[in-house]
Short mmCIF file of C-alpha atoms and ligand atoms in Angstrom, two decimals:
data_model
loop_
_atom_site.label_atom_id
_atom_site.label_comp_id
_atom_site.label_asym_id
_atom_site.label_seq_id
_atom_site.Cartn_x
_atom_site.Cartn_y
_atom_site.Cartn_z
CA UNK A 202 -2.37 33.01 -7.52
CA UNK A 203 -4.91 32.88 -4.74
CA UNK A 204 -3.92 30.82 -1.72
CA UNK A 205 -7.38 29.47 -0.96
CA UNK A 206 -6.26 25.82 -1.02
CA UNK A 207 -4.10 24.10 1.53
CA UNK A 208 -1.69 21.25 0.88
CA UNK A 209 -0.25 18.76 3.36
CA UNK A 210 3.04 17.06 2.58
CA UNK A 211 3.51 13.86 4.60
CA UNK A 212 7.03 12.53 5.06
CA UNK A 213 7.72 9.32 7.04
CA UNK A 214 11.25 9.30 8.46
CA UNK A 215 13.26 6.48 9.95
CA UNK A 216 16.95 7.01 10.67
CA UNK A 217 17.24 9.82 8.12
CA UNK A 218 19.49 12.36 9.89
CA UNK A 219 21.81 12.53 6.87
CA UNK A 220 19.01 13.07 4.37
CA UNK A 221 16.86 15.64 6.19
CA UNK A 222 19.16 18.69 5.75
CA UNK A 223 19.11 18.08 1.98
CA UNK A 224 15.51 16.95 1.69
CA UNK A 225 13.73 19.68 3.66
CA UNK A 226 14.91 22.67 1.53
CA UNK A 227 13.93 20.87 -1.68
CA UNK A 228 10.53 19.94 -0.27
CA UNK A 229 9.94 23.47 0.99
CA UNK A 230 10.91 24.99 -2.39
CA UNK A 231 8.56 22.62 -4.21
CA UNK A 232 5.67 23.46 -1.87
CA UNK A 233 6.31 27.21 -2.28
CA UNK A 234 6.20 26.76 -6.03
CA UNK A 235 2.65 25.38 -5.95
CA UNK A 236 1.39 28.81 -4.86
CA UNK A 237 -0.87 27.28 -2.22
CA UNK A 238 -0.82 27.43 1.53
CA UNK A 239 0.83 24.30 2.93
CA UNK A 240 2.08 22.29 5.89
CA UNK A 241 4.83 19.67 5.98
CA UNK A 242 4.24 16.82 8.42
CA UNK A 243 7.29 14.76 9.29
CA UNK A 244 6.51 11.51 11.10
CA UNK A 245 9.47 10.10 12.99
CA UNK A 246 8.89 6.37 13.03
CA UNK A 247 10.94 5.63 16.16
CA UNK A 248 14.41 6.70 14.94
CA UNK A 249 16.99 6.83 17.71
CA UNK A 250 19.74 8.68 15.81
CA UNK A 251 19.90 12.45 15.24
CA UNK A 252 16.63 12.49 13.24
CA UNK A 253 14.62 14.15 16.03
CA UNK A 254 17.38 16.72 16.59
CA UNK A 255 17.19 17.66 12.91
CA UNK A 256 13.38 17.76 12.99
CA UNK A 257 13.39 19.97 16.11
CA UNK A 258 15.76 22.38 14.40
CA UNK A 259 13.63 22.53 11.24
CA UNK A 260 10.37 22.91 13.21
CA UNK A 261 11.86 25.73 15.30
CA UNK A 262 12.66 27.82 12.23
CA UNK A 263 9.57 26.94 10.16
CA UNK A 264 6.13 26.97 11.75
CA UNK A 265 4.65 25.23 8.71
CA UNK A 266 6.57 22.13 9.68
CA UNK A 267 4.77 19.76 12.03
CA UNK A 268 6.44 16.80 13.64
CA UNK A 269 4.93 13.62 15.04
CA UNK A 270 7.25 11.21 16.76
CA UNK A 271 6.32 7.58 17.42
CA UNK A 272 7.27 5.84 20.67
CA UNK A 273 8.85 3.03 18.63
CA UNK A 274 9.14 1.83 15.07
CA UNK A 275 5.65 1.06 13.75
CA UNK A 276 6.61 0.88 10.08
CA UNK A 277 6.38 3.11 7.06
CA UNK A 278 2.70 2.45 6.29
CA UNK A 279 1.59 3.43 9.79
CA UNK A 280 3.83 6.49 9.79
CA UNK A 281 2.11 7.68 6.62
CA UNK A 282 -1.27 6.88 8.18
CA UNK A 283 -0.50 8.99 11.25
CA UNK A 284 0.45 11.88 8.97
CA UNK A 285 -2.81 11.51 7.06
CA UNK A 286 -4.79 11.47 10.31
CA UNK A 287 -3.30 14.82 11.32
CA UNK A 288 -3.25 16.49 7.90
CA UNK A 289 -5.52 19.48 7.47
CA UNK A 290 -4.98 20.04 3.74
CA UNK A 291 -7.42 19.93 0.83
CA UNK A 292 -4.91 17.63 -0.83
CA UNK A 293 -2.34 15.34 0.82
CA UNK A 294 0.97 14.42 -0.79
CA UNK A 295 2.95 11.43 0.44
CA UNK A 296 6.66 11.37 -0.26
CA UNK A 297 9.67 9.40 1.01
CA UNK A 298 12.30 11.35 2.90
CA UNK A 299 15.26 10.04 0.91
CA UNK A 300 14.55 12.08 -2.27
CA UNK A 301 14.08 8.96 -4.39
CA UNK A 302 10.74 10.55 -5.22
CA UNK A 303 11.65 14.01 -6.58
CA UNK A 304 9.82 16.82 -4.72
CA UNK A 305 10.11 18.91 -7.90
CA UNK A 306 7.26 16.81 -9.31
CA UNK A 307 4.85 18.12 -6.68
CA UNK A 308 3.77 21.30 -8.55
CA UNK A 309 2.81 19.18 -11.58
CA UNK A 310 0.88 16.76 -9.35
CA UNK A 311 -0.97 19.69 -7.83
CA UNK A 312 -1.83 21.01 -11.31
CA UNK A 313 -3.37 17.65 -12.25
CA UNK A 314 -5.37 17.73 -9.03
CA UNK A 315 -6.56 21.25 -9.80
CA UNK A 316 -7.70 19.95 -13.17
CA UNK A 317 -9.96 17.43 -11.46
CA UNK A 318 -7.92 14.31 -10.58
CA UNK A 319 -8.74 12.80 -7.17
CA UNK A 320 -5.50 10.80 -7.01
CA UNK A 321 -2.25 11.56 -8.83
CA UNK A 322 0.19 8.67 -8.45
CA UNK A 323 3.84 8.60 -9.35
CA UNK A 324 4.70 5.91 -11.87
CA UNK A 325 8.35 4.97 -12.17
CA UNK A 326 9.51 4.83 -15.75
CA UNK A 327 13.05 4.06 -14.58
CA UNK A 328 14.54 3.02 -11.26
CA UNK A 329 18.11 4.07 -10.65
CA UNK A 330 20.43 2.69 -8.00
CA UNK A 331 18.21 -0.24 -7.06
CA UNK A 332 19.42 -3.80 -7.13
CA UNK A 333 18.39 -6.27 -9.82
CA UNK A 334 16.92 -8.41 -7.01
CA UNK A 335 14.63 -5.59 -5.83
CA UNK A 336 13.45 -4.70 -9.33
CA UNK A 337 12.91 -8.34 -10.31
CA UNK A 338 11.02 -9.31 -7.15
CA UNK A 339 8.90 -6.14 -7.39
CA UNK A 340 7.98 -6.92 -11.03
CA UNK A 341 7.03 -10.55 -10.17
CA UNK A 342 5.14 -9.53 -7.05
CA UNK A 343 2.93 -6.92 -8.72
CA UNK A 344 2.02 -9.35 -11.46
CA UNK A 345 1.09 -12.00 -8.87
CA UNK A 346 -0.92 -9.50 -6.83
CA UNK A 347 -2.77 -8.22 -9.88
CA UNK A 348 -3.73 -11.77 -10.83
CA UNK A 349 -5.11 -12.43 -7.34
CA UNK A 350 -6.81 -9.18 -6.49
CA UNK A 351 -10.00 -7.83 -8.01
CA UNK A 352 -8.65 -4.28 -7.79
CA UNK A 353 -5.60 -4.01 -10.04
CA UNK A 354 -2.76 -1.94 -8.66
CA UNK A 355 -0.99 -0.01 -11.42
CA UNK A 356 2.47 -1.45 -12.10
CA UNK A 357 5.62 0.38 -11.01
CA UNK A 358 3.93 2.56 -8.42
CA UNK A 359 4.80 3.18 -4.81
CA UNK A 360 3.26 5.39 -2.19
CA UNK A 361 4.46 8.65 -3.80
CA UNK A 362 1.11 10.22 -4.62
CA UNK A 363 -1.27 13.09 -4.12
CA UNK A 364 -4.73 12.37 -2.80
CA UNK A 365 -7.61 14.80 -2.59
CA UNK A 366 -9.48 15.43 0.66
CA UNK A 367 -12.39 13.28 -0.58
CA UNK A 368 -10.03 10.29 -0.91
CA UNK A 369 -8.22 11.05 2.35
CA UNK A 370 -11.54 11.03 4.21
CA UNK A 371 -12.19 7.48 3.01
CA UNK A 372 -8.67 6.47 4.09
CA UNK A 373 -9.45 7.77 7.56
CA UNK A 374 -12.39 5.38 7.77
CA UNK A 375 -10.27 2.33 6.90
CA UNK A 376 -8.65 1.36 10.19
CA UNK A 377 -7.25 -2.06 9.33
CA UNK A 378 -3.93 -2.86 11.00
CA UNK A 379 -2.11 -4.63 8.16
CA UNK A 380 -2.03 -1.67 5.81
CA UNK A 381 -1.01 -1.62 2.16
CA UNK A 382 -1.75 1.93 1.15
CA UNK A 383 -1.31 1.61 -2.61
CA UNK A 384 -3.72 -1.36 -2.57
CA UNK A 385 -6.24 0.54 -0.45
CA UNK A 386 -6.00 3.40 -2.91
CA UNK A 387 -6.71 1.00 -5.82
CA UNK A 388 -9.63 -0.51 -3.88
CA UNK A 389 -11.22 2.94 -3.47
CA UNK A 390 -11.33 3.75 -7.16
CA UNK A 391 -11.79 7.47 -7.89
CA UNK A 392 -10.25 9.40 -10.76
CA UNK A 393 -6.60 8.32 -10.57
CA UNK A 394 -4.07 9.85 -12.94
CA UNK A 395 -0.45 8.67 -13.33
CA UNK A 396 2.51 10.98 -13.56
CA UNK A 397 5.77 9.47 -14.82
CA UNK A 398 9.12 10.01 -13.16
CA UNK A 399 12.59 8.58 -12.86
CA UNK A 400 13.22 7.11 -9.42
CA UNK A 401 16.69 8.21 -8.44
CA UNK A 402 19.14 6.77 -5.97
CA UNK A 403 18.79 7.58 -2.30
CA UNK A 404 20.31 11.02 -1.51
CA UNK A 405 22.17 9.57 1.49
CA UNK A 406 22.12 6.63 3.85
CA UNK A 407 20.91 3.09 3.22
CA UNK A 408 17.45 1.65 2.60
CA UNK A 409 15.35 1.29 5.76
CA UNK A 410 13.16 -1.35 4.16
CA UNK A 411 14.83 -4.54 5.30
CA UNK A 412 13.99 -7.81 3.58
CA UNK A 413 11.78 -8.68 6.56
CA UNK A 414 9.82 -5.42 6.24
CA UNK A 415 9.47 -5.91 2.50
CA UNK A 416 8.14 -9.43 2.99
CA UNK A 417 5.63 -8.18 5.56
CA UNK A 418 4.42 -5.48 3.17
CA UNK A 419 4.18 -8.01 0.33
CA UNK A 420 2.15 -10.37 2.52
CA UNK A 421 -0.12 -7.53 3.72
CA UNK A 422 -0.71 -6.69 0.06
CA UNK A 423 -1.86 -10.21 -0.76
CA UNK A 424 -3.76 -11.04 2.40
CA UNK A 425 -5.37 -7.60 2.60
CA UNK A 426 -6.74 -7.68 -0.92
CA UNK A 427 -7.36 -11.30 -1.77
CA UNK A 428 -8.84 -14.27 0.03
CA UNK A 429 -8.01 -16.51 -2.93
CA UNK A 430 -5.14 -18.30 -1.10
CA UNK A 431 -7.67 -19.42 1.54
CA UNK A 432 -9.92 -21.05 -1.01
CA UNK A 433 -7.13 -22.59 -3.13
CA UNK A 434 -7.53 -26.01 -1.38
CA UNK A 435 -11.01 -26.27 -2.93
CA UNK A 436 -9.47 -26.56 -6.39
CA UNK A 437 -6.71 -28.92 -5.20
CA UNK A 438 -9.12 -30.98 -3.14
CA UNK A 439 -11.56 -31.25 -6.04
CA UNK A 440 -8.78 -32.41 -8.38
CA UNK A 441 -7.41 -34.98 -5.90
CA UNK A 442 -10.90 -36.34 -5.13
CA UNK A 443 -11.66 -36.64 -8.84
CA UNK A 444 -8.37 -38.47 -9.47
CA UNK A 445 -8.96 -40.92 -6.65
CA UNK A 446 -12.44 -41.74 -7.98
CA UNK A 447 -10.93 -42.40 -11.42
CA UNK A 448 -8.35 -44.59 -9.65
CA UNK A 449 -11.12 -46.57 -7.93
CA UNK A 450 -12.78 -47.11 -11.30
CA UNK A 451 -9.52 -48.31 -12.90
CA UNK A 452 -8.83 -50.70 -9.99
CA UNK A 453 -12.39 -52.03 -10.17
CA UNK A 454 -12.08 -52.69 -13.90
CA UNK A 455 -8.71 -54.43 -13.35
CA UNK A 456 -10.15 -56.49 -10.47
CA UNK A 457 -12.95 -57.77 -12.71
CA UNK A 458 -10.65 -58.58 -15.62
CA UNK A 459 -6.93 -59.20 -15.11
CA UNK A 460 -6.94 -59.02 -11.31
CA UNK A 461 -5.28 -56.41 -9.06
CA UNK A 462 -3.09 -56.03 -5.99
CA UNK A 463 -5.24 -55.42 -2.86
CA UNK A 464 -3.07 -52.50 -1.68
CA UNK A 465 -4.24 -50.44 -4.71
CA UNK A 466 -7.67 -50.21 -3.02
CA UNK A 467 -5.96 -48.84 0.05
CA UNK A 468 -3.99 -46.30 -1.99
CA UNK A 469 -7.12 -45.03 -3.70
CA UNK A 470 -8.86 -44.77 -0.32
CA UNK A 471 -6.01 -42.72 1.15
CA UNK A 472 -5.94 -40.36 -1.85
CA UNK A 473 -9.73 -39.95 -1.65
CA UNK A 474 -9.51 -39.03 2.02
CA UNK A 475 -6.72 -36.48 1.31
CA UNK A 476 -8.89 -34.92 -1.36
CA UNK A 477 -11.86 -34.67 0.98
CA UNK A 478 -9.69 -33.14 3.73
CA UNK A 479 -8.34 -30.54 1.28
CA UNK A 480 -11.85 -29.73 0.12
CA UNK A 481 -13.01 -29.24 3.71
CA UNK A 482 -10.01 -26.98 4.37
CA UNK A 483 -10.93 -24.87 1.37
CA UNK A 484 -14.52 -24.59 2.53
CA UNK A 485 -13.33 -23.50 5.97
CA UNK A 486 -11.05 -21.01 4.19
CA UNK A 487 -14.02 -19.57 2.34
CA UNK A 488 -15.82 -18.92 5.65
CA UNK A 489 -12.65 -17.60 7.27
CA UNK A 490 -12.26 -15.24 4.32
CA UNK A 491 -15.72 -13.86 5.00
CA UNK A 492 -14.95 -13.33 8.68
CA UNK A 493 -11.76 -11.56 7.65
CA UNK A 494 -13.51 -9.32 5.14
CA UNK A 495 -16.13 -8.36 7.71
CA UNK A 496 -13.55 -7.71 10.43
CA UNK A 497 -11.81 -5.12 8.25
CA UNK A 498 -14.91 -2.96 8.69
CA UNK A 499 -14.23 -1.01 5.51
CA UNK A 500 -16.92 1.33 4.22
CA UNK A 501 -19.47 -0.64 2.23
CA UNK A 502 -19.39 1.82 -0.65
CA UNK A 503 -17.89 5.15 -1.52
CA UNK A 504 -19.97 7.92 -3.05
CA UNK A 505 -17.68 10.12 -5.11
CA UNK A 506 -20.25 12.71 -6.14
CA UNK A 507 -23.87 13.54 -5.44
CA UNK A 508 -26.25 15.69 -7.39
CA UNK A 509 -29.44 17.24 -6.06
CA UNK A 510 -29.54 15.01 -3.00
CA UNK A 511 -31.19 16.01 0.21
CA UNK A 512 -28.42 16.86 2.73
CA UNK A 513 -30.66 15.79 5.65
CA UNK A 514 -30.72 12.22 4.27
CA UNK A 515 -27.02 11.96 5.14
CA UNK A 516 -27.81 11.90 8.85
CA UNK A 517 -26.37 8.92 10.60
CA UNK A 518 -23.87 8.02 7.83
N1 UDP B 50 10.54 4.38 6.70
C1 UDP B 50 9.78 4.47 7.86
N2 UDP B 50 9.72 3.39 8.69
C2 UDP B 50 10.35 2.22 8.42
C3 UDP B 50 11.10 2.12 7.22
C4 UDP B 50 11.17 3.21 6.38
O1 UDP B 50 9.18 5.52 8.14
O2 UDP B 50 10.26 1.29 9.23
C5 UDP B 50 10.61 5.55 5.81
C6 UDP B 50 12.00 5.96 5.34
O3 UDP B 50 12.60 6.88 6.25
C7 UDP B 50 11.72 6.58 3.99
C8 UDP B 50 10.54 5.77 3.48
O4 UDP B 50 9.93 5.19 4.63
O5 UDP B 50 11.32 7.94 4.10
C9 UDP B 50 10.93 4.71 2.48
O6 UDP B 50 11.96 3.90 3.05
P1 UDP B 50 13.27 3.49 2.23
O7 UDP B 50 13.69 4.62 1.36
O8 UDP B 50 14.28 2.99 3.18
O9 UDP B 50 12.72 2.29 1.34
P2 UDP B 50 13.10 1.93 -0.18
O10 UDP B 50 12.97 3.20 -0.97
O11 UDP B 50 14.49 1.44 -0.14
O12 UDP B 50 12.10 0.89 -0.57
MG1 MG B 51 13.90 4.91 -0.57
#
């Protein structure tokens, strides 16, 4: 097979000294099998164990291996982003270091890309060795996120995926700090094809995604892709205001007929004020949401394909 295409494998690593000696040979074998030219970019996300020693050893014997090492822990999503920034491939593949995502799937992902897919994402049909808590919270979270966001994220997916150069170039333009890559990928659209796999147990070591990191990622997912929580008080405020007006009416009718306790007027007044305050908060939220959307400075639109257009008209884009 001709080697005209180049692939970049991006591997974020955080305290993975035990996994690397097992993971690297499997990743290398999978890349060889694709028949394309390739590079493997390991991004050390501030590990202070023997991870860098392992990476130095691997890089010394294999010039296709590139290593970036962060000054401190910036988190998995930024480690992947740094790898994407440096990747020179026509297609980029993102994979965890711990072999939970099987590298042996890569040749099939590449085939789907060769057949025209822009994104090939791994979809877990089974998750082995993960706690009930993790699976349950993940299932609830993705359903919540899908109901809030206008860009549905396929269920049971992670960051294990292949993206074409066209998609990667759009990623490079999205410089928001709170990153949720699988959401950004859904936002972009393009021809995305799933590939099913069984997510195995970690090959060695423990998870590096602490509860705190998971919560941050979950929050980035919601706040990065939906401003609905900011405008929720409009609905609450509207309901409370409506109720208080009904209350006023009921008290008025009672006052004219059977008589009423004076404090009921006060109660209705307080509820009315609460409703108005909530409404105002929601309106402020709506404006804040706009400021937030603008501050992300995402591309306004993404052109996936052009036919017969004048190349000179692209100037300044
Ligand atoms: N990782 C990272 N920075 C972090 C946490 C994790 O680069 O702060 C890497 C980690 O080395 C692994 C991948 O991200 O390659 C996924 O992490 P992990 O397997 O611990 O998460 P889990 O699969 O348990 O959700
Ligand atoms: Mg893992």
